[in-house]
């Protein structure tokens, strides 16, 4: 029996303190718009990842499996 990949906590990423990537910003903007929230301008990669996870938990589109990823 094999296990899936182990996910590393974003806080432990070697590049987690670097600015969020363009794809993270774009996806965050989509999720935030659906949630009626604003995306802070200056997020690190780790912060953006945590916010993506949080917004995905609240997104009907993601919960229903219709996120296209």
mmCIF file of C-alpha atoms in Angstrom:
data_model
loop_
_atom_site.group_PDB
_atom_site.id
_atom_site.type_symbol
_atom_site.label_atom_id
_atom_site.label_comp_id
_atom_site.label_asym_id
_atom_site.label_seq_id
_atom_site.Cartn_x
_atom_site.Cartn_y
_atom_site.Cartn_z
ATOM 1 C CA UNK A 1 0.000 0.000 0.000
ATOM 2 C CA UNK A 2 1.518 3.327 -1.045
ATOM 3 C CA UNK A 3 0.889 6.707 0.481
ATOM 4 C CA UNK A 4 0.399 9.921 -1.437
ATOM 5 C CA UNK A 5 2.909 12.755 -1.376
ATOM 6 C CA UNK A 6 3.572 14.296 2.002
ATOM 7 C CA UNK A 7 2.550 17.936 2.036
ATOM 8 C CA UNK A 8 4.978 20.274 3.717
ATOM 9 C CA UNK A 9 3.594 23.085 5.853
ATOM 10 C CA UNK A 10 3.975 26.343 3.873
ATOM 11 C CA UNK A 11 5.734 27.840 6.908
ATOM 12 C CA UNK A 12 8.503 25.265 6.340
ATOM 13 C CA UNK A 13 9.008 26.048 2.640
ATOM 14 C CA UNK A 14 12.513 27.222 1.764
ATOM 15 C CA UNK A 15 10.970 29.930 -0.453
ATOM 16 C CA UNK A 16 7.875 30.550 1.686
ATOM 17 C CA UNK A 17 8.912 34.078 2.579
ATOM 18 C CA UNK A 18 9.278 35.146 -1.066
ATOM 19 C CA UNK A 19 6.444 37.173 -2.637
ATOM 20 C CA UNK A 20 3.443 35.191 -3.861
ATOM 21 C CA UNK A 21 3.583 34.037 -7.469
ATOM 22 C CA UNK A 22 1.437 35.419 -10.282
ATOM 23 C CA UNK A 23 -0.616 32.186 -10.463
ATOM 24 C CA UNK A 24 -1.237 32.336 -6.695
ATOM 25 C CA UNK A 25 -2.392 35.968 -6.988
ATOM 26 C CA UNK A 26 -4.699 35.164 -9.883
ATOM 27 C CA UNK A 27 -6.281 32.166 -8.151
ATOM 28 C CA UNK A 28 -6.594 34.100 -4.881
ATOM 29 C CA UNK A 29 -8.344 36.947 -6.672
ATOM 30 C CA UNK A 30 -10.856 34.503 -8.152
ATOM 31 C CA UNK A 31 -11.531 32.805 -4.809
ATOM 32 C CA UNK A 32 -11.695 36.132 -2.942
ATOM 33 C CA UNK A 33 -14.127 37.610 -5.474
ATOM 34 C CA UNK A 34 -16.413 34.598 -5.008
ATOM 35 C CA UNK A 35 -16.151 34.979 -1.212
ATOM 36 C CA UNK A 36 -16.708 38.746 -1.331
ATOM 37 C CA UNK A 37 -13.280 39.433 0.169
ATOM 38 C CA UNK A 38 -10.175 41.410 -0.719
ATOM 39 C CA UNK A 39 -6.704 39.952 -1.316
ATOM 40 C CA UNK A 40 -3.950 41.769 0.606
ATOM 41 C CA UNK A 41 -1.334 43.228 -1.751
ATOM 42 C CA UNK A 42 1.849 41.961 -0.138
ATOM 43 C CA UNK A 43 1.569 38.263 0.724
ATOM 44 C CA UNK A 44 4.376 35.754 0.850
ATOM 45 C CA UNK A 45 4.102 32.425 -0.953
ATOM 46 C CA UNK A 46 3.355 30.718 2.368
ATOM 47 C CA UNK A 47 0.696 33.284 3.358
ATOM 48 C CA UNK A 48 -0.923 33.039 -0.074
ATOM 49 C CA UNK A 49 -1.002 29.249 0.167
ATOM 50 C CA UNK A 50 -2.703 29.379 3.569
ATOM 51 C CA UNK A 51 -5.257 31.931 2.319
ATOM 52 C CA UNK A 52 -5.960 29.775 -0.755
ATOM 53 C CA UNK A 53 -6.623 26.797 1.515
ATOM 54 C CA UNK A 54 -8.926 28.891 3.710
ATOM 55 C CA UNK A 55 -10.907 30.303 0.791
ATOM 56 C CA UNK A 56 -11.159 26.888 -0.881
ATOM 57 C CA UNK A 57 -12.811 25.548 2.267
ATOM 58 C CA UNK A 58 -15.513 28.183 1.864
ATOM 59 C CA UNK A 59 -15.883 27.939 -1.924
ATOM 60 C CA UNK A 60 -18.904 26.100 -3.294
ATOM 61 C CA UNK A 61 -17.114 25.667 -6.620
ATOM 62 C CA UNK A 62 -14.106 23.954 -5.051
ATOM 63 C CA UNK A 63 -16.112 21.892 -2.543
ATOM 64 C CA UNK A 64 -18.324 20.628 -5.371
ATOM 65 C CA UNK A 65 -15.270 19.572 -7.391
ATOM 66 C CA UNK A 66 -15.848 22.056 -10.173
ATOM 67 C CA UNK A 67 -12.646 24.072 -9.817
ATOM 68 C CA UNK A 68 -11.122 22.848 -13.082
ATOM 69 C CA UNK A 69 -7.802 21.939 -11.470
#
